Amino acid sequence: MRVWGITGTNGKTTVTWILAEFLRAGGFRTGYITTVETDTLSRKIYTGYTTPPLAQLKEIFAEMEANGATDCVMEVSSHAIHQRRTGDTIFAGGGFTNISEDHLDYHKTMEEYFRVKLSFAEQIARENTLGDPPPFAVCVDGEGGERMYEACRRISGLDAFSVTAKPPAFDFSGLQLVGDYNKSNVALAGALALVVGVPYDAVQRTIPLLRPRWGRLEPVANPLVAADVYVDFAHTPDGLEKVLSAARGFCRGKLWCVFGAGGDRDAKKRPLMGAAVARLADFAVVTSDNPRSEDPAAIIGSITEGMRGGKAESVVEPDRRKAICLALGKAQKGDVVVVCGKGHETTQEIKGVKHPFDDREVVREFPNKHGEYK
């Protein structure tokens, strides 16, 4: 079974899933491992990790192979790379989406973060036992892409190639995933699929079949809400910028963003997240994400520092449910509300306790069965 690894700050889950869809369209029996879901071809499970620990990873590989898998596409996080969590896994090739401010609580500096990401490409080349130099696709449209591509070109034994979403590579006219960043995700997955041996026609006819899922700019319907509502996992400055820029493209009225930042994680990105939202949204509701052990007020304070001077009108509501309901209640027809930060997650962690919480369900239940805001 060939294993393909996808790394980068944002877009790993989407690229992994899309590449699996393209491989399947080409006749390859393909499983996948993502932050949200692992598909072993006989069942779909949630591991709780972006990249599972090695013992669990080997069990998943064994199950996929027992189910006749020819290929597995998996997300490979920077933590997993640094901790060698993939162990002796031989990767047939891989891809890089982008790199931007995140995880500096762990890596400390952007230079170290970049070095760790680059070391994954070096690992693929160094440990290759499959013959020809393994392919490694780099999205040069993404932040840090050009630098990563030039660095990968210098790695001996690696077939590094650049990928851009610009035509004429693929026809995106039927693509249901909005935003230029999703064109980049599709282009990266498509380029790798072609190298693997999927016919171009199979890739092209699959593109219009891709639908938003897993809280990645996922539309959530509620007939009692005048605005169009989307839930997204964006939790970095770059992620927020891309998502809100995409939403601005189809927003006919005002753009609302409900967002926060996770506790016990990279604190340096919080004011940058605030600045991105203040620059791109018309209205911002700053709230809690997963505060974990931190004081939500302190996290929110760091975010709002970065919002000074931005164009967005803003309000603070620490209670996430109330914050979402506030936006839903005030947004008008033609407006777009994007609830950011948690996406697919179904819990909110506060002081070590994970409480049931799904942004999508909050939207669907608005104003709630009692006719009130919860």
PDB file of N, CA and C in Angstrom, residues 194-259:
ATOM      1  N   LEU A 194      -2.424  13.151 -10.853  1.00  0.00           N
ATOM      2  CA  LEU A 194      -1.925  12.901 -12.209  1.00  0.00           C
ATOM      3  C   LEU A 194      -0.588  12.170 -12.171  1.00  0.00           C
ATOM      4  N   VAL A 195       0.283  12.591 -11.255  1.00  0.00           N
ATOM      5  CA  VAL A 195       1.591  11.934 -11.125  1.00  0.00           C
ATOM      6  C   VAL A 195       1.430  10.486 -10.697  1.00  0.00           C
ATOM      7  N   VAL A 196       0.454  10.232  -9.825  1.00  0.00           N
ATOM      8  CA  VAL A 196       0.216   8.872  -9.332  1.00  0.00           C
ATOM      9  C   VAL A 196      -0.314   7.963 -10.433  1.00  0.00           C
ATOM     10  N   GLY A 197      -0.969   8.541 -11.428  1.00  0.00           N
ATOM     11  CA  GLY A 197      -1.476   7.735 -12.523  1.00  0.00           C
ATOM     12  C   GLY A 197      -2.961   7.841 -12.784  1.00  0.00           C
ATOM     13  N   VAL A 198      -3.609   8.813 -12.158  1.00  0.00           N
ATOM     14  CA  VAL A 198      -5.033   9.027 -12.412  1.00  0.00           C
ATOM     15  C   VAL A 198      -5.182   9.795 -13.716  1.00  0.00           C
ATOM     16  N   PRO A 199      -6.029   9.331 -14.645  1.00  0.00           N
ATOM     17  CA  PRO A 199      -6.220  10.062 -15.900  1.00  0.00           C
ATOM     18  C   PRO A 199      -6.767  11.463 -15.666  1.00  0.00           C
ATOM     19  N   TYR A 200      -6.359  12.393 -16.496  1.00  0.00           N
ATOM     20  CA  TYR A 200      -6.809  13.780 -16.361  1.00  0.00           C
ATOM     21  C   TYR A 200      -8.331  13.863 -16.369  1.00  0.00           C
ATOM     22  N   ASP A 201      -8.980  13.128 -17.259  1.00  0.00           N
ATOM     23  CA  ASP A 201     -10.440  13.180 -17.363  1.00  0.00           C
ATOM     24  C   ASP A 201     -11.113  12.748 -16.061  1.00  0.00           C
ATOM     25  N   ALA A 202     -10.512  11.768 -15.372  1.00  0.00           N
ATOM     26  CA  ALA A 202     -11.092  11.296 -14.106  1.00  0.00           C
ATOM     27  C   ALA A 202     -11.010  12.384 -13.045  1.00  0.00           C
ATOM     28  N   VAL A 203      -9.885  13.111 -13.029  1.00  0.00           N
ATOM     29  CA  VAL A 203      -9.749  14.229 -12.092  1.00  0.00           C
ATOM     30  C   VAL A 203     -10.757  15.318 -12.420  1.00  0.00           C
ATOM     31  N   GLN A 204     -10.825  15.678 -13.693  1.00  0.00           N
ATOM     32  CA  GLN A 204     -11.687  16.789 -14.090  1.00  0.00           C
ATOM     33  C   GLN A 204     -13.163  16.513 -13.834  1.00  0.00           C
ATOM     34  N   ARG A 205     -13.615  15.290 -14.088  1.00  0.00           N
ATOM     35  CA  ARG A 205     -15.041  15.010 -13.870  1.00  0.00           C
ATOM     36  C   ARG A 205     -15.390  14.874 -12.389  1.00  0.00           C
ATOM     37  N   THR A 206     -14.368  14.701 -11.539  1.00  0.00           N
ATOM     38  CA  THR A 206     -14.612  14.611 -10.090  1.00  0.00           C
ATOM     39  C   THR A 206     -14.721  15.987  -9.446  1.00  0.00           C
ATOM     40  N   ILE A 207     -14.074  16.988 -10.033  1.00  0.00           N
ATOM     41  CA  ILE A 207     -14.046  18.328  -9.442  1.00  0.00           C
ATOM     42  C   ILE A 207     -15.441  18.880  -9.147  1.00  0.00           C
ATOM     43  N   PRO A 208     -16.416  18.793 -10.068  1.00  0.00           N
ATOM     44  CA  PRO A 208     -17.749  19.341  -9.748  1.00  0.00           C
ATOM     45  C   PRO A 208     -18.510  18.533  -8.698  1.00  0.00           C
ATOM     46  N   LEU A 209     -18.035  17.333  -8.393  1.00  0.00           N
ATOM     47  CA  LEU A 209     -18.723  16.482  -7.419  1.00  0.00           C
ATOM     48  C   LEU A 209     -18.306  16.776  -5.982  1.00  0.00           C
ATOM     49  N   LEU A 210     -17.241  17.546  -5.795  1.00  0.00           N
ATOM     50  CA  LEU A 210     -16.751  17.871  -4.463  1.00  0.00           C
ATOM     51  C   LEU A 210     -17.697  18.868  -3.796  1.00  0.00           C
ATOM     52  N   ARG A 211     -18.066  18.598  -2.567  1.00  0.00           N
ATOM     53  CA  ARG A 211     -18.995  19.447  -1.842  1.00  0.00           C
ATOM     54  C   ARG A 211     -18.398  19.869  -0.501  1.00  0.00           C
ATOM     55  N   PRO A 212     -18.724  21.074  -0.005  1.00  0.00           N
ATOM     56  CA  PRO A 212     -18.220  21.499   1.312  1.00  0.00           C
ATOM     57  C   PRO A 212     -18.630  20.507   2.401  1.00  0.00           C
ATOM     58  N   ARG A 213     -17.727  20.233   3.310  1.00  0.00           N
ATOM     59  CA  ARG A 213     -18.020  19.293   4.391  1.00  0.00           C
ATOM     60  C   ARG A 213     -17.117  19.573   5.585  1.00  0.00           C
ATOM     61  N   TRP A 214     -17.432  18.923   6.692  1.00  0.00           N
ATOM     62  CA  TRP A 214     -16.549  18.934   7.865  1.00  0.00           C
ATOM     63  C   TRP A 214     -16.256  20.332   8.403  1.00  0.00           C
ATOM     64  N   GLY A 215     -17.192  21.258   8.265  1.00  0.00           N
ATOM     65  CA  GLY A 215     -16.950  22.586   8.797  1.00  0.00           C
ATOM     66  C   GLY A 215     -15.877  23.346   8.071  1.00  0.00           C
ATOM     67  N   ARG A 216     -15.712  23.075   6.783  1.00  0.00           N
ATOM     68  CA  ARG A 216     -14.787  23.833   5.947  1.00  0.00           C
ATOM     69  C   ARG A 216     -15.633  24.694   5.010  1.00  0.00           C
ATOM     70  N   LEU A 217     -15.923  25.923   5.444  1.00  0.00           N
ATOM     71  CA  LEU A 217     -16.872  26.810   4.789  1.00  0.00           C
ATOM     72  C   LEU A 217     -18.136  26.035   4.420  1.00  0.00           C
ATOM     73  N   GLU A 218     -18.648  25.332   5.419  1.00  0.00           N
ATOM     74  CA  GLU A 218     -19.820  24.477   5.253  1.00  0.00           C
ATOM     75  C   GLU A 218     -21.097  25.293   5.471  1.00  0.00           C
ATOM     76  N   PRO A 219     -21.992  25.321   4.479  1.00  0.00           N
ATOM     77  CA  PRO A 219     -23.241  26.063   4.665  1.00  0.00           C
ATOM     78  C   PRO A 219     -24.151  25.351   5.658  1.00  0.00           C
ATOM     79  N   VAL A 220     -24.787  26.125   6.529  1.00  0.00           N
ATOM     80  CA  VAL A 220     -25.712  25.567   7.519  1.00  0.00           C
ATOM     81  C   VAL A 220     -27.041  26.297   7.374  1.00  0.00           C
ATOM     82  N   ALA A 221     -28.070  25.553   7.047  1.00  0.00           N
ATOM     83  CA  ALA A 221     -29.366  26.164   6.763  1.00  0.00           C
ATOM     84  C   ALA A 221     -30.219  26.287   8.015  1.00  0.00           C
ATOM     85  N   ASN A 222     -30.916  27.414   8.118  1.00  0.00           N
ATOM     86  CA  ASN A 222     -31.921  27.632   9.150  1.00  0.00           C
ATOM     87  C   ASN A 222     -32.941  28.616   8.570  1.00  0.00           C
ATOM     88  N   PRO A 223     -34.178  28.177   8.323  1.00  0.00           N
ATOM     89  CA  PRO A 223     -35.169  29.050   7.683  1.00  0.00           C
ATOM     90  C   PRO A 223     -35.533  30.270   8.514  1.00  0.00           C
ATOM     91  N   LEU A 224     -35.204  30.258   9.811  1.00  0.00           N
ATOM     92  CA  LEU A 224     -35.518  31.400  10.672  1.00  0.00           C
ATOM     93  C   LEU A 224     -34.424  32.462  10.664  1.00  0.00           C
ATOM     94  N   VAL A 225     -33.328  32.186   9.965  1.00  0.00           N
ATOM     95  CA  VAL A 225     -32.215  33.140   9.891  1.00  0.00           C
ATOM     96  C   VAL A 225     -32.227  33.802   8.525  1.00  0.00           C
ATOM     97  N   ALA A 226     -32.237  35.125   8.503  1.00  0.00           N
ATOM     98  CA  ALA A 226     -32.321  35.855   7.238  1.00  0.00           C
ATOM     99  C   ALA A 226     -31.035  35.735   6.417  1.00  0.00           C
ATOM    100  N   ALA A 227     -29.900  35.707   7.090  1.00  0.00           N
ATOM    101  CA  ALA A 227     -28.605  35.688   6.400  1.00  0.00           C
ATOM    102  C   ALA A 227     -28.220  34.269   5.986  1.00  0.00           C
ATOM    103  N   ASP A 228     -27.223  34.181   5.109  1.00  0.00           N
ATOM    104  CA  ASP A 228     -26.606  32.896   4.789  1.00  0.00           C
ATOM    105  C   ASP A 228     -25.516  32.631   5.832  1.00  0.00           C
ATOM    106  N   VAL A 229     -25.479  31.401   6.327  1.00  0.00           N
ATOM    107  CA  VAL A 229     -24.575  31.084   7.435  1.00  0.00           C
ATOM    108  C   VAL A 229     -23.617  29.969   7.026  1.00  0.00           C
ATOM    109  N   TYR A 230     -22.348  30.131   7.403  1.00  0.00           N
ATOM    110  CA  TYR A 230     -21.312  29.147   7.123  1.00  0.00           C
ATOM    111  C   TYR A 230     -20.507  28.895   8.396  1.00  0.00           C
ATOM    112  N   VAL A 231     -20.050  27.673   8.542  1.00  0.00           N
ATOM    113  CA  VAL A 231     -19.172  27.315   9.659  1.00  0.00           C
ATOM    114  C   VAL A 231     -17.823  26.918   9.079  1.00  0.00           C
ATOM    115  N   ASP A 232     -16.762  27.426   9.681  1.00  0.00           N
ATOM    116  CA  ASP A 232     -15.430  27.134   9.146  1.00  0.00           C
ATOM    117  C   ASP A 232     -14.429  26.911  10.272  1.00  0.00           C
ATOM    118  N   PHE A 233     -13.406  26.103   9.978  1.00  0.00           N
ATOM    119  CA  PHE A 233     -12.379  25.721  10.942  1.00  0.00           C
ATOM    120  C   PHE A 233     -11.287  26.780  11.085  1.00  0.00           C
ATOM    121  N   ALA A 234     -11.328  27.836  10.270  1.00  0.00           N
ATOM    122  CA  ALA A 234     -10.244  28.827  10.257  1.00  0.00           C
ATOM    123  C   ALA A 234      -9.898  29.291  11.669  1.00  0.00           C
ATOM    124  N   HIS A 235      -8.632  29.098  12.050  1.00  0.00           N
ATOM    125  CA  HIS A 235      -8.199  29.456  13.400  1.00  0.00           C
ATOM    126  C   HIS A 235      -6.790  30.044  13.401  1.00  0.00           C
ATOM    127  N   THR A 236      -6.370  30.532  12.233  1.00  0.00           N
ATOM    128  CA  THR A 236      -5.088  31.222  12.108  1.00  0.00           C
ATOM    129  C   THR A 236      -5.331  32.530  11.363  1.00  0.00           C
ATOM    130  N   PRO A 237      -4.398  33.487  11.440  1.00  0.00           N
ATOM    131  CA  PRO A 237      -4.588  34.725  10.683  1.00  0.00           C
ATOM    132  C   PRO A 237      -4.764  34.478   9.189  1.00  0.00           C
ATOM    133  N   ASP A 238      -3.940  33.603   8.628  1.00  0.00           N
ATOM    134  CA  ASP A 238      -4.022  33.298   7.202  1.00  0.00           C
ATOM    135  C   ASP A 238      -5.336  32.601   6.865  1.00  0.00           C
ATOM    136  N   GLY A 239      -5.752  31.664   7.723  1.00  0.00           N
ATOM    137  CA  GLY A 239      -6.998  30.957   7.485  1.00  0.00           C
ATOM    138  C   GLY A 239      -8.190  31.892   7.496  1.00  0.00           C
ATOM    139  N   LEU A 240      -8.234  32.795   8.473  1.00  0.00           N
ATOM    140  CA  LEU A 240      -9.323  33.759   8.545  1.00  0.00           C
ATOM    141  C   LEU A 240      -9.327  34.684   7.330  1.00  0.00           C
ATOM    142  N   GLU A 241      -8.158  35.115   6.925  1.00  0.00           N
ATOM    143  CA  GLU A 241      -8.072  36.001   5.762  1.00  0.00           C
ATOM    144  C   GLU A 241      -8.610  35.322   4.515  1.00  0.00           C
ATOM    145  N   LYS A 242      -8.244  34.067   4.319  1.00  0.00           N
ATOM    146  CA  LYS A 242      -8.693  33.354   3.120  1.00  0.00           C
ATOM    147  C   LYS A 242     -10.200  33.104   3.145  1.00  0.00           C
ATOM    148  N   VAL A 243     -10.704  32.686   4.293  1.00  0.00           N
ATOM    149  CA  VAL A 243     -12.126  32.374   4.396  1.00  0.00           C
ATOM    150  C   VAL A 243     -12.980  33.628   4.234  1.00  0.00           C
ATOM    151  N   LEU A 244     -12.610  34.701   4.910  1.00  0.00           N
ATOM    152  CA  LEU A 244     -13.396  35.926   4.812  1.00  0.00           C
ATOM    153  C   LEU A 244     -13.279  36.559   3.428  1.00  0.00           C
ATOM    154  N   SER A 245     -12.128  36.449   2.801  1.00  0.00           N
ATOM    155  CA  SER A 245     -11.978  36.948   1.425  1.00  0.00           C
ATOM    156  C   SER A 245     -12.881  36.168   0.482  1.00  0.00           C
ATOM    157  N   ALA A 246     -12.945  34.844   0.692  1.00  0.00           N
ATOM    158  CA  ALA A 246     -13.829  34.021  -0.134  1.00  0.00           C
ATOM    159  C   ALA A 246     -15.285  34.394   0.092  1.00  0.00           C
ATOM    160  N   ALA A 247     -15.670  34.572   1.364  1.00  0.00           N
ATOM    161  CA  ALA A 247     -17.055  34.927   1.684  1.00  0.00           C
ATOM    162  C   ALA A 247     -17.416  36.297   1.115  1.00  0.00           C
ATOM    163  N   ARG A 248     -16.479  37.218   1.124  1.00  0.00           N
ATOM    164  CA  ARG A 248     -16.721  38.546   0.568  1.00  0.00           C
ATOM    165  C   ARG A 248     -17.098  38.442  -0.915  1.00  0.00           C
ATOM    166  N   GLY A 249     -16.575  37.421  -1.582  1.00  0.00           N
ATOM    167  CA  GLY A 249     -16.845  37.261  -3.004  1.00  0.00           C
ATOM    168  C   GLY A 249     -18.289  36.926  -3.332  1.00  0.00           C
ATOM    169  N   PHE A 250     -19.014  36.288  -2.383  1.00  0.00           N
ATOM    170  CA  PHE A 250     -20.417  35.972  -2.666  1.00  0.00           C
ATOM    171  C   PHE A 250     -21.381  36.663  -1.696  1.00  0.00           C
ATOM    172  N   CYS A 251     -20.875  37.546  -0.871  1.00  0.00           N
ATOM    173  CA  CYS A 251     -21.721  38.285   0.086  1.00  0.00           C
ATOM    174  C   CYS A 251     -22.346  39.486  -0.623  1.00  0.00           C
ATOM    175  N   ARG A 252     -23.676  39.569  -0.577  1.00  0.00           N
ATOM    176  CA  ARG A 252     -24.397  40.667  -1.227  1.00  0.00           C
ATOM    177  C   ARG A 252     -24.668  41.826  -0.260  1.00  0.00           C
ATOM    178  N   GLY A 253     -24.525  41.550   1.025  1.00  0.00           N
ATOM    179  CA  GLY A 253     -24.780  42.582   2.031  1.00  0.00           C
ATOM    180  C   GLY A 253     -23.575  42.784   2.921  1.00  0.00           C
ATOM    181  N   LYS A 254     -23.788  42.652   4.228  1.00  0.00           N
ATOM    182  CA  LYS A 254     -22.711  42.816   5.200  1.00  0.00           C
ATOM    183  C   LYS A 254     -22.125  41.450   5.574  1.00  0.00           C
ATOM    184  N   LEU A 255     -20.830  41.457   5.866  1.00  0.00           N
ATOM    185  CA  LEU A 255     -20.129  40.229   6.240  1.00  0.00           C
ATOM    186  C   LEU A 255     -19.891  40.209   7.743  1.00  0.00           C
ATOM    187  N   TRP A 256     -20.408  39.175   8.401  1.00  0.00           N
ATOM    188  CA  TRP A 256     -20.265  38.984   9.837  1.00  0.00           C
ATOM    189  C   TRP A 256     -19.276  37.860  10.112  1.00  0.00           C
ATOM    190  N   CYS A 257     -18.495  38.023  11.172  1.00  0.00           N
ATOM    191  CA  CYS A 257     -17.584  36.948  11.589  1.00  0.00           C
ATOM    192  C   CYS A 257     -17.689  36.768  13.098  1.00  0.00           C
ATOM    193  N   VAL A 258     -17.994  35.550  13.509  1.00  0.00           N
ATOM    194  CA  VAL A 258     -17.984  35.166  14.923  1.00  0.00           C
ATOM    195  C   VAL A 258     -16.734  34.326  15.132  1.00  0.00           C
ATOM    196  N   PHE A 259     -15.854  34.735  16.030  1.00  0.00           N
ATOM    197  CA  PHE A 259     -14.588  34.014  16.163  1.00  0.00           C
ATOM    198  C   PHE A 259     -13.953  34.247  17.517  1.00  0.00           C
TER     199      PHE A 259
END
